[in-house]
XYZ file of C-alpha atoms in Angstrom:
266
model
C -34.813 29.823 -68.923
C -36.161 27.196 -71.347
C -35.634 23.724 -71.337
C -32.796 23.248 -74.196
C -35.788 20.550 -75.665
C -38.141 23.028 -76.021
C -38.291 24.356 -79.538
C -37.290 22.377 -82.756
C -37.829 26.223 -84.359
C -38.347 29.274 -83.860
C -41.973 30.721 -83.210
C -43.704 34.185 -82.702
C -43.156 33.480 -78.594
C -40.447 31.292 -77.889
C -41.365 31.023 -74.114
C -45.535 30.648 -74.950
C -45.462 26.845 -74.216
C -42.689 26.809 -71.500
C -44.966 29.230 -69.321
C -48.205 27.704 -70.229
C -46.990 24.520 -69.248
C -45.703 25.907 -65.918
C -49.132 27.465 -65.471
C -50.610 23.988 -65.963
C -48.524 22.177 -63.507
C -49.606 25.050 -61.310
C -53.008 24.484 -61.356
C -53.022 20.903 -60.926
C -51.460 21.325 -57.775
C -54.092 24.069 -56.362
C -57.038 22.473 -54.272
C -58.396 25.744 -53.294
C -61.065 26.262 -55.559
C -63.663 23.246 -55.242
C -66.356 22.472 -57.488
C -69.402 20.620 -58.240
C -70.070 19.501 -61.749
C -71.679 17.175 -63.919
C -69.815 14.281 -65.154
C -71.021 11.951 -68.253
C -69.070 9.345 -69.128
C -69.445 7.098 -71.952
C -68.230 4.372 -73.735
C -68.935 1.818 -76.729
C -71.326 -0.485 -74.043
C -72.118 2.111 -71.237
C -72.783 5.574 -70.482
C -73.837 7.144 -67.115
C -74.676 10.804 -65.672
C -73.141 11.933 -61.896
C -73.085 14.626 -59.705
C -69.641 15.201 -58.191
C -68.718 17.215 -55.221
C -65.293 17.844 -54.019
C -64.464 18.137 -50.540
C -61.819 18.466 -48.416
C -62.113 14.828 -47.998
C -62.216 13.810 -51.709
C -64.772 13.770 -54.122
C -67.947 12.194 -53.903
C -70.677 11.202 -56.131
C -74.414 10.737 -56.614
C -76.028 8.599 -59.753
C -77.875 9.894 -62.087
C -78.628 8.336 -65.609
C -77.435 5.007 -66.899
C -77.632 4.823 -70.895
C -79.694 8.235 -70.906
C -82.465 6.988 -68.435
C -83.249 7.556 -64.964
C -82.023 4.933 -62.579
C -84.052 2.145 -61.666
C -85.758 1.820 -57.836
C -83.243 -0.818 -57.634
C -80.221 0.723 -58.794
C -81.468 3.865 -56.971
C -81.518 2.017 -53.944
C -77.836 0.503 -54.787
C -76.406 3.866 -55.237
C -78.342 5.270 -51.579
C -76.789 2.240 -50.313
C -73.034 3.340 -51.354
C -73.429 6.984 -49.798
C -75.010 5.039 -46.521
C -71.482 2.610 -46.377
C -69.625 5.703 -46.906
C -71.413 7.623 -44.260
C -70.893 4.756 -41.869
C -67.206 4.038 -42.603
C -65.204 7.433 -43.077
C -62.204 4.762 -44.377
C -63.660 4.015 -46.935
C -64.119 7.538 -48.586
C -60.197 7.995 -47.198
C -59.449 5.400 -49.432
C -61.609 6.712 -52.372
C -59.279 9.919 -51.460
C -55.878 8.380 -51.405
C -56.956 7.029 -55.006
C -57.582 10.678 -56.037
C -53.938 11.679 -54.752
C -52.289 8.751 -56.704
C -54.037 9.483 -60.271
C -53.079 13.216 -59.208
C -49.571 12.303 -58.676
C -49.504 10.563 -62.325
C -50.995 13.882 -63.632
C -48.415 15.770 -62.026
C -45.345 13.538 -63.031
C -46.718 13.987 -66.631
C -47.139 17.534 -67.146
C -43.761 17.786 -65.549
C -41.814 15.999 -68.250
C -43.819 17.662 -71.238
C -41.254 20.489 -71.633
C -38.778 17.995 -71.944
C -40.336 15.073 -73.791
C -41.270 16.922 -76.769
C -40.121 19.107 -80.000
C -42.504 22.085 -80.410
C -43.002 23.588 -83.093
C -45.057 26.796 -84.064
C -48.047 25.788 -86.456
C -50.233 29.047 -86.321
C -52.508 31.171 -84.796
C -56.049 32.501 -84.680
C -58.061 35.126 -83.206
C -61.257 34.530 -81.589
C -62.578 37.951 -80.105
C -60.095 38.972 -77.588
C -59.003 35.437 -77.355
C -55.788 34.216 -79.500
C -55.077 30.721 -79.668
C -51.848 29.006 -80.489
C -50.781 26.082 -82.294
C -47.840 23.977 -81.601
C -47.002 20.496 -83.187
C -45.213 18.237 -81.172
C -43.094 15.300 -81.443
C -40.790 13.013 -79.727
C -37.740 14.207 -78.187
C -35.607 11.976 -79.308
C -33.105 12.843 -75.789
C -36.070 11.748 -73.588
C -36.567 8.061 -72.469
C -38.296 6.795 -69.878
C -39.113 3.052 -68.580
C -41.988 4.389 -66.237
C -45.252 3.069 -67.436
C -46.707 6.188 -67.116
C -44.079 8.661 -69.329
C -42.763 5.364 -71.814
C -46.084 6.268 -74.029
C -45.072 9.711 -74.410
C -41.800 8.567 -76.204
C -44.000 7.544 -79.531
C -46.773 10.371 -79.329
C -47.131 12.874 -82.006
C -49.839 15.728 -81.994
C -51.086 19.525 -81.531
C -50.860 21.520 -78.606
C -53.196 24.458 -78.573
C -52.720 27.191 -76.120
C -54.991 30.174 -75.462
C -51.974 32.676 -75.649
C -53.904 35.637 -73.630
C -54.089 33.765 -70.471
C -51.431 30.878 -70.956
C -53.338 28.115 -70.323
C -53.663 25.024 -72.557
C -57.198 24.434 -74.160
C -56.446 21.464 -76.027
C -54.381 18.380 -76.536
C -54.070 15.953 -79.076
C -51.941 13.660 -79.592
C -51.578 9.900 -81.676
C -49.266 6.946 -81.504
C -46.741 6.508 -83.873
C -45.627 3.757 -83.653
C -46.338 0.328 -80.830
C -45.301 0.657 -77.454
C -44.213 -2.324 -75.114
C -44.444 -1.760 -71.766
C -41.888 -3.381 -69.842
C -40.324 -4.529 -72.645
C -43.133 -6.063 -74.091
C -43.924 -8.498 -70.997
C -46.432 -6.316 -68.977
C -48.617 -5.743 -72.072
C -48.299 -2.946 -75.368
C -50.134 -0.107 -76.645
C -50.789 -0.493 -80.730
C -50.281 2.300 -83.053
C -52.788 4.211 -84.079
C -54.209 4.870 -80.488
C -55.173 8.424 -79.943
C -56.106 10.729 -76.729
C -57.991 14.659 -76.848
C -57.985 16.660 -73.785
C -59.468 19.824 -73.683
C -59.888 22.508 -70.899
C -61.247 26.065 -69.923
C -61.921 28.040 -67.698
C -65.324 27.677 -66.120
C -65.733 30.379 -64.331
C -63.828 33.052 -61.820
C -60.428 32.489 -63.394
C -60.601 28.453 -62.673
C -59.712 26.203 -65.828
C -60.889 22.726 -65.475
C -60.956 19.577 -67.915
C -64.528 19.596 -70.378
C -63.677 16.636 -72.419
C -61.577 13.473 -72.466
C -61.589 10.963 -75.474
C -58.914 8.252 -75.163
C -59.311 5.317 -77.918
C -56.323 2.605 -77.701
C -56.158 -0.820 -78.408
C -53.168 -3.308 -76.854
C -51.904 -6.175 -74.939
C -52.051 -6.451 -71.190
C -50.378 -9.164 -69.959
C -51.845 -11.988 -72.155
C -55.181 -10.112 -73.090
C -56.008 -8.209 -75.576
C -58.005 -4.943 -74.624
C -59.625 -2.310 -76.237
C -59.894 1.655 -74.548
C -62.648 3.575 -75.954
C -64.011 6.308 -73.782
C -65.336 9.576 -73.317
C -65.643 11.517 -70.340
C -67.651 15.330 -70.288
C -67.499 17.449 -67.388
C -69.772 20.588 -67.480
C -72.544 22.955 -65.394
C -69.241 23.662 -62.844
C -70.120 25.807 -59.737
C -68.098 26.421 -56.638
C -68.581 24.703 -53.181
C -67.462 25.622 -49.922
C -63.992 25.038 -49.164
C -63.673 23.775 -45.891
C -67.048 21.680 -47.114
C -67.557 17.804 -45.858
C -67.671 14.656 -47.562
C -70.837 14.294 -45.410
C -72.115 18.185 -46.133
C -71.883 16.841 -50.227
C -73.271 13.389 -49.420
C -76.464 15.572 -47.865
C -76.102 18.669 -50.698
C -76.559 15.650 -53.457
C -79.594 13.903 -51.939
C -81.046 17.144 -51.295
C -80.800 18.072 -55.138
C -81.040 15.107 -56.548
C -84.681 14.657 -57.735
C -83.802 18.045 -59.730
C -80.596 17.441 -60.652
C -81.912 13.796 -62.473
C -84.169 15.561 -64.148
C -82.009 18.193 -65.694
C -79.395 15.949 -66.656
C -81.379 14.471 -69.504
């Protein structure tokens, strides 16, 4: 059944988002498809290139580029040095792993409210060779509150949900602040309207949908400093590893490859 929140209207599938979301929270919680992938992040002062590898032991990750260029013999020799301290002291990579399971646990508490925490309403559709994609604008739901730091932003978002309607899946989010939001009533910091996020997904190969693109640009208060949020992350050239694979095994498979992955990641 769908969540009474669900629809503002009707639309040519009623149930389209309710399942799609389901099959998202799905997903998120499957670990049995690891990858390796390229990761470039970037941002108004910084950008960098790395390999990631997951593992049954959490991800890890070689250097690559800072600001478009190679690395340096001495940040080369930094980076070596991190995998080396990780290779000698498995706690710290458990740690790097427990971080993983905490922003993964914020992931999952959010897609589990979106059914709830939103209006959506039908906005269109197109075809794109066997492919049809779905629109959906969203707004508040006025019934949903929340004083956890992680949902409270949701309560002022506004945006377009676009769902790939032959497989169910979500390709694309976007959504923008209405209005200001204080977190913790305005003490712990607040997010200033305006601020806008764009998520975007497919599947990369073998049935397995993963994030391509992040853009989050926010401006606020935390605590008694102001702060800016301005980044972009791109994940691409995805291909499966091993399952039961190693943080060690990746440590070795991204040394191994490195001198060709550097160069191909320019």
């Amino acid at each position: 059944m769908l969540p009474t929140a669900l629809w503002a209207s009707d639309a040519a599938d009623p149930g389209l988002v309710s399942r799609a979301l389901a099959n998202e929270l799905k997903a998120a919680q499957d670990i049995g498809h690891p990858m390796q992938y390229r990761l470039c992040k970037s941002s108004p002062r910084l950008s960098s290139t790395k390999q990631i590898i997951e593992t049954r032991d959490g991800a890890v990750a070689r250097l690559l580029t800072i600001n478009d260029n190679e690395l340096s013999p001495a940040d080369r020799q930094k980076d070596d040095a991190r995998l080396d301290a990780l290779l000698a002291d498995p706690s710290r990579q458990r740690k790097r792993r427990q971080t993983e399971q905490d922003d993964t646990g914020r992931a999952l508490k959010v897609l589990r409210v979106l059914p709830r925490a939103f209006l959506y309403e039908y906005a269109g559709s197109e075809t794109n060779g066997s492919i049809t994609l779905a629109r959906y604008a969203f707004t508040p739901n006025p019934k949903f509150s929340s004083a956890d730091l992680e949902l409270i932003v949701l309560t002022a978002m506004s945006g377009t949900l676009t769902i790939d309607a032959t497989h169910e899946r979500v390709v694309r989010l976007e959504g923008h602040l209405q209005q200001d939001v204080d977190i913790g009533w305005g003490i712990l910091g607040r997010l200033n309207k305006g601020g806008w996020v764009t998520i975007d997904q497919a599947d990369v190969g073998g049935g397995v949908w993963r994030l391509t693109r992040f853009q989050m640009a926010m401006s606020g208060r935390v605590f008694f400093k102001t702060r800016s949020f301005d980044t972009r992350e791109e994940e691409s050239q995805f291909a499966p590893v091993p399952a039961g694979l190693t943080y060690q095994q990746a440590i070795q498979m991204l040394r191994s490859n490195g001198a060709g992955s550097e160069s191909r990641g320019r």
